[in-house]
Short mmCIF file of C-alpha atoms in Angstrom, two decimals:
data_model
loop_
_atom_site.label_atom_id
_atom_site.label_comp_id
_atom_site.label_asym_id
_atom_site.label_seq_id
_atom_site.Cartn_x
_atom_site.Cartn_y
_atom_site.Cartn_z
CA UNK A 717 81.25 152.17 82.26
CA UNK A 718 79.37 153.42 79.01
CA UNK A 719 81.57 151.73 76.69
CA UNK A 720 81.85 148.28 78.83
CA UNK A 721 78.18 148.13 78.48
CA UNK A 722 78.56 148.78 74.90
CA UNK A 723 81.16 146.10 74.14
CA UNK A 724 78.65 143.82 76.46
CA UNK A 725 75.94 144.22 74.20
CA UNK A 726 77.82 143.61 71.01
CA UNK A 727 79.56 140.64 72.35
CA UNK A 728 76.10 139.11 73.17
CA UNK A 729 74.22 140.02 69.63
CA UNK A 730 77.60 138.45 68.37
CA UNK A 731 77.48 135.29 70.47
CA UNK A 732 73.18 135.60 69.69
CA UNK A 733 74.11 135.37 65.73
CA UNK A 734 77.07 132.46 65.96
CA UNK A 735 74.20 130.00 68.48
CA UNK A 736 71.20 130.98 65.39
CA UNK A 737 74.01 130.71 62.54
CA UNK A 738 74.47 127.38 64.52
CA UNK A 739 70.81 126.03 65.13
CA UNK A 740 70.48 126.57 61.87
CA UNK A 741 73.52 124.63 60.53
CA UNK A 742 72.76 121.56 58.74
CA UNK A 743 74.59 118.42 60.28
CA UNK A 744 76.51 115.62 58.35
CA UNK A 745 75.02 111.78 58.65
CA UNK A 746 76.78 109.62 57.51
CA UNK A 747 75.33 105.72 56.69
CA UNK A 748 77.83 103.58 55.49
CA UNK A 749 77.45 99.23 55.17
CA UNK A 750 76.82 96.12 52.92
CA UNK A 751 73.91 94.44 51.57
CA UNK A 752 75.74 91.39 49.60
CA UNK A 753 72.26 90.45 48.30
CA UNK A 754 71.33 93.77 46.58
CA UNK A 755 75.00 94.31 44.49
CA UNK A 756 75.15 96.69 41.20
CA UNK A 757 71.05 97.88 43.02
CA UNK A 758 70.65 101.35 44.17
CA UNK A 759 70.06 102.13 47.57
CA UNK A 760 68.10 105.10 48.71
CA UNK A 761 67.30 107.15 51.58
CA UNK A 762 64.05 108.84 52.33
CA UNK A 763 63.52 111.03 55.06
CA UNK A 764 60.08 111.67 56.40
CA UNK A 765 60.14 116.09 56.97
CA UNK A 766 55.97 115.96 56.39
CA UNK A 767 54.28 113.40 58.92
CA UNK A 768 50.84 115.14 58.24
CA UNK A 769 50.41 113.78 54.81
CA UNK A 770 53.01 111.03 55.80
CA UNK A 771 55.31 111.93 52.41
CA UNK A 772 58.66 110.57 52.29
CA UNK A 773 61.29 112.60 50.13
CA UNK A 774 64.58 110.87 48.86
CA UNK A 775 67.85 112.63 50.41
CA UNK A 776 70.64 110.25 48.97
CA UNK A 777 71.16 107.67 46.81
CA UNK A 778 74.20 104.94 45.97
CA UNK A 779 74.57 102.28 43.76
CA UNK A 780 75.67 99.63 45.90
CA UNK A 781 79.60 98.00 44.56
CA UNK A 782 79.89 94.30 43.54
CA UNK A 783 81.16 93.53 46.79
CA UNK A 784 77.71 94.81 48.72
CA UNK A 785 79.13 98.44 50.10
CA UNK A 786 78.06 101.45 50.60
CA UNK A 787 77.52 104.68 51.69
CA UNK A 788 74.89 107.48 52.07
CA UNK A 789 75.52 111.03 53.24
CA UNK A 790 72.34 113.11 54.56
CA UNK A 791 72.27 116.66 56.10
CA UNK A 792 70.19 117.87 58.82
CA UNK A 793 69.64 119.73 62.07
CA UNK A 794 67.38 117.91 63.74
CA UNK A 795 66.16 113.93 64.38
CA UNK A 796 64.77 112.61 61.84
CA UNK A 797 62.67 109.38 60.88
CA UNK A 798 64.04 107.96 57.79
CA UNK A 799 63.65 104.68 55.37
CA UNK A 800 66.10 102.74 53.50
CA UNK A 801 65.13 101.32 50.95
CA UNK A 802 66.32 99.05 47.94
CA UNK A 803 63.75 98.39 45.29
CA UNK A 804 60.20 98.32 47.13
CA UNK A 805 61.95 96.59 50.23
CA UNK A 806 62.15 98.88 52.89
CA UNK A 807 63.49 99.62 57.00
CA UNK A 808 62.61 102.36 59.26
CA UNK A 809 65.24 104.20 61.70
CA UNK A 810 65.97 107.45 63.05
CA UNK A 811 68.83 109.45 62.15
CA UNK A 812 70.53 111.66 64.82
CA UNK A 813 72.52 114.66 63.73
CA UNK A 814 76.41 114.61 63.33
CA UNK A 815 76.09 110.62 63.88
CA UNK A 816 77.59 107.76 61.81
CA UNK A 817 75.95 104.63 60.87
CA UNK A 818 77.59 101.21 59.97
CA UNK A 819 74.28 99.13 58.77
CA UNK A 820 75.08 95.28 58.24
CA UNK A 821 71.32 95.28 55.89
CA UNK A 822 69.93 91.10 54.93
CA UNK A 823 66.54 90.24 53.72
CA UNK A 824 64.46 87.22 52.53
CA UNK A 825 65.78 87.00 48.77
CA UNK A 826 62.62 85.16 48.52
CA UNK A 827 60.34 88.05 48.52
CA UNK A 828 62.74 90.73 47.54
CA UNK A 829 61.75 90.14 44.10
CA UNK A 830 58.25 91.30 44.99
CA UNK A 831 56.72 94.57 44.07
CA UNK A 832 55.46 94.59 47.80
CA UNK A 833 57.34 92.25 49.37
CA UNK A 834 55.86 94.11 53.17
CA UNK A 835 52.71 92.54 52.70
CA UNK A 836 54.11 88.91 53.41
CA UNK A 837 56.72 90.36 56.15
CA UNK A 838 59.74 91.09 53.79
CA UNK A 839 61.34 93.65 54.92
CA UNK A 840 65.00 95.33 54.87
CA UNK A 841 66.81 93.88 58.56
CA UNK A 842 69.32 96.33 59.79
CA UNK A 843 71.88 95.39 62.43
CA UNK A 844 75.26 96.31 63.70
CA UNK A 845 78.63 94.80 64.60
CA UNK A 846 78.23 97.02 68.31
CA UNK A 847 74.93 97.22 70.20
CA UNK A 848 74.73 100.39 71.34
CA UNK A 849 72.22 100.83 74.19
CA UNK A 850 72.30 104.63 74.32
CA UNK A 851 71.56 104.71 70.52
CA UNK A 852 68.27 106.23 69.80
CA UNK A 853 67.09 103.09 67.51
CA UNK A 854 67.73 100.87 70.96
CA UNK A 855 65.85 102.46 72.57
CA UNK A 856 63.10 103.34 70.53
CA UNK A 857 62.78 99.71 69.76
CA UNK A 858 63.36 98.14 73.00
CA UNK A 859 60.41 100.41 74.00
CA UNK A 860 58.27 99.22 71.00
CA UNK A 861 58.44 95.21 71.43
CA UNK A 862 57.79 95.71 74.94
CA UNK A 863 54.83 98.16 73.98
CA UNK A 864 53.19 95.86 71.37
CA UNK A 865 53.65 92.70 73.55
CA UNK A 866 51.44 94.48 76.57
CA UNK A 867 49.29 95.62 73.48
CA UNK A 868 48.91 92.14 72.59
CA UNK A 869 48.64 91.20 76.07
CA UNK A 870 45.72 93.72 77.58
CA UNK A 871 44.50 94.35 73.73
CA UNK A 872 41.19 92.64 74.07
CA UNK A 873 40.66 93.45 77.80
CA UNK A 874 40.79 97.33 76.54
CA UNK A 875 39.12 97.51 73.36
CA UNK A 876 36.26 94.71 73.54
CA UNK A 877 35.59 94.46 77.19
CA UNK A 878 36.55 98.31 78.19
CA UNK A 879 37.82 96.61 81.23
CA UNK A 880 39.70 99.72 83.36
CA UNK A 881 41.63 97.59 85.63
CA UNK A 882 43.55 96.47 82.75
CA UNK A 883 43.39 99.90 81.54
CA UNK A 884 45.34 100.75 85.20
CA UNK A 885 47.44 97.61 84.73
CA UNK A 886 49.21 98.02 81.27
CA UNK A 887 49.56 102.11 82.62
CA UNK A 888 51.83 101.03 85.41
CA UNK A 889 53.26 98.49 83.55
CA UNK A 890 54.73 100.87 81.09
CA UNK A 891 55.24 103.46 83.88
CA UNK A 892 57.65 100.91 85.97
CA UNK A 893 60.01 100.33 82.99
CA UNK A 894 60.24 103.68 81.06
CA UNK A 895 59.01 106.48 83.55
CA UNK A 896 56.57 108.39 81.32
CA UNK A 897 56.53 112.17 81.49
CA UNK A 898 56.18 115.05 79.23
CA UNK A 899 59.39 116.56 78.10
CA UNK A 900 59.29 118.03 74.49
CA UNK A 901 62.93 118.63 74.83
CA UNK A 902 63.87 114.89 74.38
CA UNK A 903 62.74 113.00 71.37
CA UNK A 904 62.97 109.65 73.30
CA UNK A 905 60.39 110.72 75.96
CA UNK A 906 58.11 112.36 73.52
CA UNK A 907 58.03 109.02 71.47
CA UNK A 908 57.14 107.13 74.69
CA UNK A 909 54.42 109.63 76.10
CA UNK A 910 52.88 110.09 72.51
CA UNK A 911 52.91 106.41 72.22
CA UNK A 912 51.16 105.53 75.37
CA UNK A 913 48.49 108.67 74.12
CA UNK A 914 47.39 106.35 71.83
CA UNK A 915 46.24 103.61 74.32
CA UNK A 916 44.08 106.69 76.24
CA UNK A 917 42.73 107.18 72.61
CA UNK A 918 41.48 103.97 72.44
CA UNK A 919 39.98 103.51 75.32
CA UNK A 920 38.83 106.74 76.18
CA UNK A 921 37.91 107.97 72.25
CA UNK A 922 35.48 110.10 73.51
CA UNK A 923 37.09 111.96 76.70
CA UNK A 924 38.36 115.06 74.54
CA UNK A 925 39.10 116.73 77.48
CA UNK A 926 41.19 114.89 78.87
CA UNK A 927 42.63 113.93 75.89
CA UNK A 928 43.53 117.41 75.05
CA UNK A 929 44.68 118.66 78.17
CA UNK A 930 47.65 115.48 78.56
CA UNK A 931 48.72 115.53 75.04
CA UNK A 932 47.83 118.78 73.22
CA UNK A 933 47.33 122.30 76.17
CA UNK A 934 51.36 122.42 75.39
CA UNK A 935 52.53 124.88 73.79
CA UNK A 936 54.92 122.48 71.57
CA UNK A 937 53.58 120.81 68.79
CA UNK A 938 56.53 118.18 67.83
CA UNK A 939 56.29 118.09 64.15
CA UNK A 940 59.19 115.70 63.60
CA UNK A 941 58.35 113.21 66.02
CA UNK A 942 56.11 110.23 64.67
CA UNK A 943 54.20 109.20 67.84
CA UNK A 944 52.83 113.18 68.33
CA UNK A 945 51.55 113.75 64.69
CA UNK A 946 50.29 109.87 64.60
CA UNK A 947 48.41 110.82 67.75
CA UNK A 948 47.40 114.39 66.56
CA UNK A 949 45.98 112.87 63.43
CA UNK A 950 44.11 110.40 65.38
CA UNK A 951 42.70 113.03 67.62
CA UNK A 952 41.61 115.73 65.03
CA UNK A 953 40.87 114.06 61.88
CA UNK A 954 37.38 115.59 61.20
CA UNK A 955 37.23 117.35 64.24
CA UNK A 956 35.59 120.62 63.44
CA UNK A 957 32.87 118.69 61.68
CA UNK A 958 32.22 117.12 65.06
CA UNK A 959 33.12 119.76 67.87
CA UNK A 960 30.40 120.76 69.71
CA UNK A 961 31.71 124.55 70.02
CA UNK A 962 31.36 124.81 66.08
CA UNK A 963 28.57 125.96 63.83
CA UNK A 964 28.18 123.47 61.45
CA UNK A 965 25.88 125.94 59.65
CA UNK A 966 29.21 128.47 59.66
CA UNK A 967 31.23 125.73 58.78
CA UNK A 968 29.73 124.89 55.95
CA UNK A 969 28.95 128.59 55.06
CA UNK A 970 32.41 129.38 55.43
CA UNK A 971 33.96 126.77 52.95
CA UNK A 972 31.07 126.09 50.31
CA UNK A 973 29.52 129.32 49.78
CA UNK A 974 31.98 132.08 50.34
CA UNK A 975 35.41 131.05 51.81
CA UNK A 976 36.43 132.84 54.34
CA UNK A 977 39.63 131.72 56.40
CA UNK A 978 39.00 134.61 59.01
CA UNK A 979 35.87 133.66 59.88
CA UNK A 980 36.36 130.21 59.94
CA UNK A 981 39.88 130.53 62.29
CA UNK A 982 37.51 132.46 64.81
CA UNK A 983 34.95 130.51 64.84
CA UNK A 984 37.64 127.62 65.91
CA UNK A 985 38.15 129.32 68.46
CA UNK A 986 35.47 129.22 70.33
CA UNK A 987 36.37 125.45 71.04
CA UNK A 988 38.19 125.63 74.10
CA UNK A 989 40.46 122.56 73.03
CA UNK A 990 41.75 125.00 69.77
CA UNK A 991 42.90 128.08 72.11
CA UNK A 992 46.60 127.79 70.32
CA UNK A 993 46.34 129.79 66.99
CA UNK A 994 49.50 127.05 66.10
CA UNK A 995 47.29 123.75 67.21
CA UNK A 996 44.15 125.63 65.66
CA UNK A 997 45.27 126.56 62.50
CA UNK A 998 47.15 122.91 62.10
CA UNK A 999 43.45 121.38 62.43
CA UNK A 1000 42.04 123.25 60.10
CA UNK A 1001 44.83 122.22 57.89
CA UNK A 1002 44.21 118.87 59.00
CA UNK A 1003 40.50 118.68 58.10
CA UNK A 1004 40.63 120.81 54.84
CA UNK A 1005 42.72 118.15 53.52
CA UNK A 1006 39.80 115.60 55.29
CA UNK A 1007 37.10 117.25 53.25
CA UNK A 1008 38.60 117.21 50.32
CA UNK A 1009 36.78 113.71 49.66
CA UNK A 1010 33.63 114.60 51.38
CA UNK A 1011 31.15 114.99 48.72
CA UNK A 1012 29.32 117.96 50.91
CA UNK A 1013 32.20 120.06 50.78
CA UNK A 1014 33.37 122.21 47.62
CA UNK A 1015 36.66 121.07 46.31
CA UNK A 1016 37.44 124.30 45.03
CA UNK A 1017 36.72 126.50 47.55
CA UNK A 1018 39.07 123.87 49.77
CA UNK A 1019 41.49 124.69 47.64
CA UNK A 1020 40.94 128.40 47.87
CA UNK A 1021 41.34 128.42 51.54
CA UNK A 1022 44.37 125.93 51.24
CA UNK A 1023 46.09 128.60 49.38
CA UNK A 1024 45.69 130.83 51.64
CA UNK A 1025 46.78 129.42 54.26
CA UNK A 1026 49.79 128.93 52.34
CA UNK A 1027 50.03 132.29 51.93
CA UNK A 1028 49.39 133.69 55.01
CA UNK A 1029 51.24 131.45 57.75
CA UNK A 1030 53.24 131.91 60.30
CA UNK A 1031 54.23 128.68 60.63
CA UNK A 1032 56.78 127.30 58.40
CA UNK A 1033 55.64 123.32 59.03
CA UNK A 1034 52.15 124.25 57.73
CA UNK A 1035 52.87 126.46 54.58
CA UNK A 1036 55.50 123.02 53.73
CA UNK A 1037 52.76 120.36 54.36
CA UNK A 1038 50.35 122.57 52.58
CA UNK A 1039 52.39 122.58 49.76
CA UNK A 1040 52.37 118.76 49.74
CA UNK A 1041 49.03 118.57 50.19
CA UNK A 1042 48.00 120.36 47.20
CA UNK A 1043 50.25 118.68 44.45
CA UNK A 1044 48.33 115.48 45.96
CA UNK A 1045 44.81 116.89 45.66
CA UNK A 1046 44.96 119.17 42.95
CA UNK A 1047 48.57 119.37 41.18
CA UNK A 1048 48.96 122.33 38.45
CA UNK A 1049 47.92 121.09 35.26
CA UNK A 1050 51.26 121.79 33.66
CA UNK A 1051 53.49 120.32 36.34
CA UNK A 1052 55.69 117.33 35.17
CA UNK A 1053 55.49 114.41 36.85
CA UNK A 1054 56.27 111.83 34.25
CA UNK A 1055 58.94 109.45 34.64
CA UNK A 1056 62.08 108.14 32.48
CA UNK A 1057 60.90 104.94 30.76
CA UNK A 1058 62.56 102.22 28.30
CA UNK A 1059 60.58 100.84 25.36
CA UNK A 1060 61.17 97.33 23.72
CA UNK A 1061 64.53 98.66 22.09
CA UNK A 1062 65.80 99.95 25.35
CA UNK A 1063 65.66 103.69 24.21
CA UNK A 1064 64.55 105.97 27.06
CA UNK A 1065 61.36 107.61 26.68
CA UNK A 1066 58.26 108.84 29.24
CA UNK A 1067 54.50 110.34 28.58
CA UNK A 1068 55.17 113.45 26.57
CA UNK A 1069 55.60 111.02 23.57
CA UNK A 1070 51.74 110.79 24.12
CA UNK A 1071 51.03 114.98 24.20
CA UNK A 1072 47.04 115.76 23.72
CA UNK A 1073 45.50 112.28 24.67
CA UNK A 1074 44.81 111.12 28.74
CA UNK A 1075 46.78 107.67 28.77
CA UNK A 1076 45.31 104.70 30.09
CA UNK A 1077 48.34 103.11 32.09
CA UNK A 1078 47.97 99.35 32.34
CA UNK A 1079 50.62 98.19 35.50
CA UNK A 1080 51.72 94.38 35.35
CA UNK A 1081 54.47 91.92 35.54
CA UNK A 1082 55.68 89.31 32.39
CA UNK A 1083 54.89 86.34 35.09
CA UNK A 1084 51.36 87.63 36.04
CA UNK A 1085 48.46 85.66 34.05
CA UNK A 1086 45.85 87.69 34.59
CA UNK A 1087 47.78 90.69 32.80
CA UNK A 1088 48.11 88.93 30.10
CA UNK A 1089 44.37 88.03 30.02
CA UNK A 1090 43.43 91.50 30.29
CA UNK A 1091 45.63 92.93 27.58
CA UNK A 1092 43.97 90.35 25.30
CA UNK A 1093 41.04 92.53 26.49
CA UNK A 1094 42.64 95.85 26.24
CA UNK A 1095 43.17 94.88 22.45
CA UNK A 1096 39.91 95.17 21.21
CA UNK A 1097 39.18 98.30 23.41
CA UNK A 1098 42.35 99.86 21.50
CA UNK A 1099 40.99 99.17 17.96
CA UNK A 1100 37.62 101.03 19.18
CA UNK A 1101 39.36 103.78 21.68
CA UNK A 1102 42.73 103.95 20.55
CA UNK A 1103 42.12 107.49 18.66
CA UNK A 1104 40.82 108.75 21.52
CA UNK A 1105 42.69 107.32 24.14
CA UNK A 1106 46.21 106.44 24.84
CA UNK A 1107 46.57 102.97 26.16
CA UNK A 1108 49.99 102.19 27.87
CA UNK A 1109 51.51 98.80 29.22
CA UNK A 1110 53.78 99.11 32.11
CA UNK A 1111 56.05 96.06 33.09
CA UNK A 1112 57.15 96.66 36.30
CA UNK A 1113 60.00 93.64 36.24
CA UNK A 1114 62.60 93.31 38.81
CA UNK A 1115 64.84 91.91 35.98
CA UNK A 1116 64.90 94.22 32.90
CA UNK A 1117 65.29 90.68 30.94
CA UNK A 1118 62.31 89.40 31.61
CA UNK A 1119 60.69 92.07 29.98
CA UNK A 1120 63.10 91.73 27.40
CA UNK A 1121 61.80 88.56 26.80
CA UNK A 1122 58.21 89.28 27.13
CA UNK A 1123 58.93 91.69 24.41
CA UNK A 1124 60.23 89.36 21.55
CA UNK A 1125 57.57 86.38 22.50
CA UNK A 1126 54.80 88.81 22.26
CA UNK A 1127 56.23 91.99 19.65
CA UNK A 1128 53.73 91.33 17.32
CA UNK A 1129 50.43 90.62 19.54
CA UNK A 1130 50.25 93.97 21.22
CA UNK A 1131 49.86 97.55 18.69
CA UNK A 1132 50.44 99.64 21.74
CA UNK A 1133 52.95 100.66 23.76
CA UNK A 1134 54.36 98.31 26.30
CA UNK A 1135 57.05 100.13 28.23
CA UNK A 1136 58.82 99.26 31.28
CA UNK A 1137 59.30 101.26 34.16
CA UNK A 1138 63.06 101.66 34.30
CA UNK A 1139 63.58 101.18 38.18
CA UNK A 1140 61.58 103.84 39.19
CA UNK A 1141 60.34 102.31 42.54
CA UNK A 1142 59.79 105.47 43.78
CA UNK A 1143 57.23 106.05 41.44
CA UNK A 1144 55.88 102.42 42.24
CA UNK A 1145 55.75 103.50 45.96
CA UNK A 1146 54.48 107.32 46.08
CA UNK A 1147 51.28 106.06 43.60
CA UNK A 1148 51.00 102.60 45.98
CA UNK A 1149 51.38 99.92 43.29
CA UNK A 1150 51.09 96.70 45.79
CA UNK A 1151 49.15 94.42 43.92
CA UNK A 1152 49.45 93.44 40.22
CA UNK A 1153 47.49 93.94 37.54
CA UNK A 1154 46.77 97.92 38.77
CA UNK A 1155 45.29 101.22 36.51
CA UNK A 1156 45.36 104.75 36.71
CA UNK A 1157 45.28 107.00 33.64
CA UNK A 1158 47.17 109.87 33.68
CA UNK A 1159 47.83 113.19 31.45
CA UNK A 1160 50.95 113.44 29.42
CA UNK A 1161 52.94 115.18 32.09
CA UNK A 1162 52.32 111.97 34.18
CA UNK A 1163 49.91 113.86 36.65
CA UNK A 1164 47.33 111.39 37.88
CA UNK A 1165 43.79 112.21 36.54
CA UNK A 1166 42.19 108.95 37.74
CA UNK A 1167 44.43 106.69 40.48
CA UNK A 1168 42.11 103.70 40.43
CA UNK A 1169 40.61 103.44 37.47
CA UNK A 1170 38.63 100.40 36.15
CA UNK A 1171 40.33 97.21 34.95
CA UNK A 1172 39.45 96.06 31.11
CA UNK A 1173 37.48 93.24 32.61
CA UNK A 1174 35.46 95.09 35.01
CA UNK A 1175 34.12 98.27 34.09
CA UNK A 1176 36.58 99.78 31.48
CA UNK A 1177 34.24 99.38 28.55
CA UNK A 1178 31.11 101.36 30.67
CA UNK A 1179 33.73 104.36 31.11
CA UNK A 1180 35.16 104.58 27.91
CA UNK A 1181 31.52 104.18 26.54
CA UNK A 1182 30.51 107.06 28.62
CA UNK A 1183 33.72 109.07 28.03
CA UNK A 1184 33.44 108.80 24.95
CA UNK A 1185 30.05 108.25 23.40
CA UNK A 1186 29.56 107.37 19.70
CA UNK A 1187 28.74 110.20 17.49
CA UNK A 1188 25.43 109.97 15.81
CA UNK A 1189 25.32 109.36 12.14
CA UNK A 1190 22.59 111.41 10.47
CA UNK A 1191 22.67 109.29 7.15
CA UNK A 1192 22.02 106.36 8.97
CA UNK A 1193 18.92 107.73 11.26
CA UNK A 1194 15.66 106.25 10.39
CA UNK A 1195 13.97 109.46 11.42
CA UNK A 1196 16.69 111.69 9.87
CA UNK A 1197 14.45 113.45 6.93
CA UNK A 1198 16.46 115.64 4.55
#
């Protein structure tokens, strides 16, 4: 009977190790279709793994063939929302594991050539030769229209005239066609219920009780589902700075003059709607990262804590958006982020090139008049800054040739740089280039120093003049005595 039992127990640490070996197994999905529009362009997939900061992170990539095909491969273990995307134009999905897509993918060619074509409704349209009604993108947005038409429906009754019978209505309205319940097992139901938290949100902002109690008393927190972390960011952005069971005088003890994680985790605590060291120590994740910008709060010691954090976790979710968080607000001076780049001869090149000067980046396209206008500008500020101060021209072009030909009609008006950006829309996107002309000035590795800096026609002068103040000549000082 001894060695039954024993063979019992092996053969269940064995089966144990083959279902973990198995969670953890990374799925094929496979996307496979035609775009005739977009042929010889790349295609690209981006999968969204960090919905606190809301960072996409590219996963595959094809060059669609002459004849509009191709095909994307992507591995992973669990749903996931995802974006294609070709240039700057851009459709949102959900990929299931182990589950092949055939995309059929059109879009107005009109606005395709458009660094943000989203802004006047262009975006990539996905369909299929079979409709599919158990497919998770069916459902999800079946459930959508009919969620944004009641929205548009009850909207005004809910948010201007707080009326609660149509609060009631649109509730039982939902409830008749798509039974909402909480079940953190299906993705489906959790994007319904977590969608339908955001109407209670709106018109009960300030019931955090109840609030709480529907949506967040669970034990799960559903990190890759879009409707729970739109929700939880919703519900807790600033929070401790505005819970009642929180010391502001601790909180701000606790991050500006000696930071102290411990402390600061207990003192959460007290809030009854943070008794989950998981949802608590997510907030306070949530609202470092919130008062980063908030001039009463000290940067560094944010940072501190941050790191610590990072450090210290239990959760792997946190320590990743963490991570993220970080190269966004305060990315290691040495870290390269520059990009591949083309100059007029259409040699590759990036930022290095430019080693021990901050480089003013000046974003615009060959058809865009005020660019032009402005680098008329920008010439005279390089003759008086341009020892000081890199200044860089970026075409960001569709079509390489028209910066080709901006090139030889304007070689000889320009003595600096004017690059182009080599199709890196990714770059365009994660720095959220929409609207032409745009600045930032950067360091040589390409990290960001300044996103939105001034434009040469409004303000650039006062900051360089500041920056970089004219030294004082003794000789020609009327009160200069030898």
């Amino acid at each position: 009977m001894r060695y039954r039992a024993v063979i019992y127990k092996i053969c269940c640490a064995v089966l144990a190790l083959c279902l973990g070996a198995r969670a953890a197994a990374q799925d094929p999905v496979t996307i496979t279709g035609d775009a005739p529009f977009a042929s010889n362009e790349e295609i690209r997939l981006l999968v969204y793994d960090d919905l606190l900061n809301s960072i996409p992170r590219v996963v595959a990539t094809d060059k669609i063939d002459r004849n509009g095909h191709f095909k994307l491969t992507y591995q992973t273990n669990r749903i996931r929302p995802v974006q294609l995307a070709i240039r700057t134009t851009k459709a949102d999905f959900y990929v299931v594991p182990y589950h092949e897509y055939r995309f059929h993918i059109t879009t107005d060619t009109a606005l395709f050539g458009m660094i943000n074509p989203e802004k006047y409704g262009g975006f990539l349209h996905i369909t299929t030769d079979k409709t599919d009604t158990a497919d998770l993108n069916y459902k999800i947005n079946r459930f959508n229209r009919f969620f944004d038409d009641a929205m548009g429906y009850y909207g005004f009754r809910l948010t201007y005239d707080r009326d609660p019978d149509a609060y009631d209505t649109l509730m039982q309205l939902l409830n008749s066609r798509f039974n909402i319940h909480y079940n953190p097992e299906n993705f489906y139901t959790s994007y319904i219920y977590y969608t339908c938290g955001l109407v209670d949100k709106l018109c009960k902002p300030k019931d955090m009780q109840n609030l709480y109690e529907r949506y967040f008393s669970h034990d799960d927190v559903l990190y890759d589902n879009p409707a729970y972390m739109i929700l939880f960011n919703n519900v807790y952005t600033n929070y401790l700075y505005n819970s009642k069971y929180i010391s502001k005088d601790l909180l701000t003890r606790t991050i500006n003059e000696n930071p102290d994680y411990l402390s600061l985790f207990n003192e959460a605590g007290r809030d009854p709607m943070l008794v989950s060291e998981r949802l608590r120590e997510l907030v306070i994740v949530r609202n470092l990262i919130d008062f980063y910008n908030k001039e009463e709060f000290d940067r560094g010691n944010i940072i501190q804590l941050l790191k610590y954090i990072q450090s210290s976790s239990h959760f792997p979710e946190h320590i990743t958006y963490i991570k993220n968080a970080l190269n966004l607000l305060s990315p290691e001076p040495d870290a390269d982020y520059s990009i591949t780049l083309k100059n007029e001869k259409g040699k590759n090149t990036d930022f290095k090139q430019f080693e021990g000067k901050d480089i003013y980046i000046h974003i615009f396209q060959s058809d865009c008049i005020d660019c032009i206008r402005e680098m008329m500008i920008l010439k005279d500020l390089n003759k008086q800054y341009g020892s000081k101060i890199q200044f860089v021209s970026l075409n960001v072009d569709m079509n390489k040739a028209d910066y080709d030909h901006f090139c030889k009609q304007y070689k000889d008006m320009f003595d600096w740089p004017v690059l182009y950006f080599n199709g890196n829309y990714d770059w365009l996107m994660s720095h959220q280039v929409e609207t032409l002309p745009d600045y930032m000035i950067v360091n040589s590795n390409g990290r960001v120093l300044y996103r939105n800096a001034p434009s040469p026609e409004q303000g650039l002068s006062g900051y360089l003049m500041k920056r970089f103040p004219p030294e004082e000549n003794d000789d020609e000082n009327p009160l200069f005595r030898r």
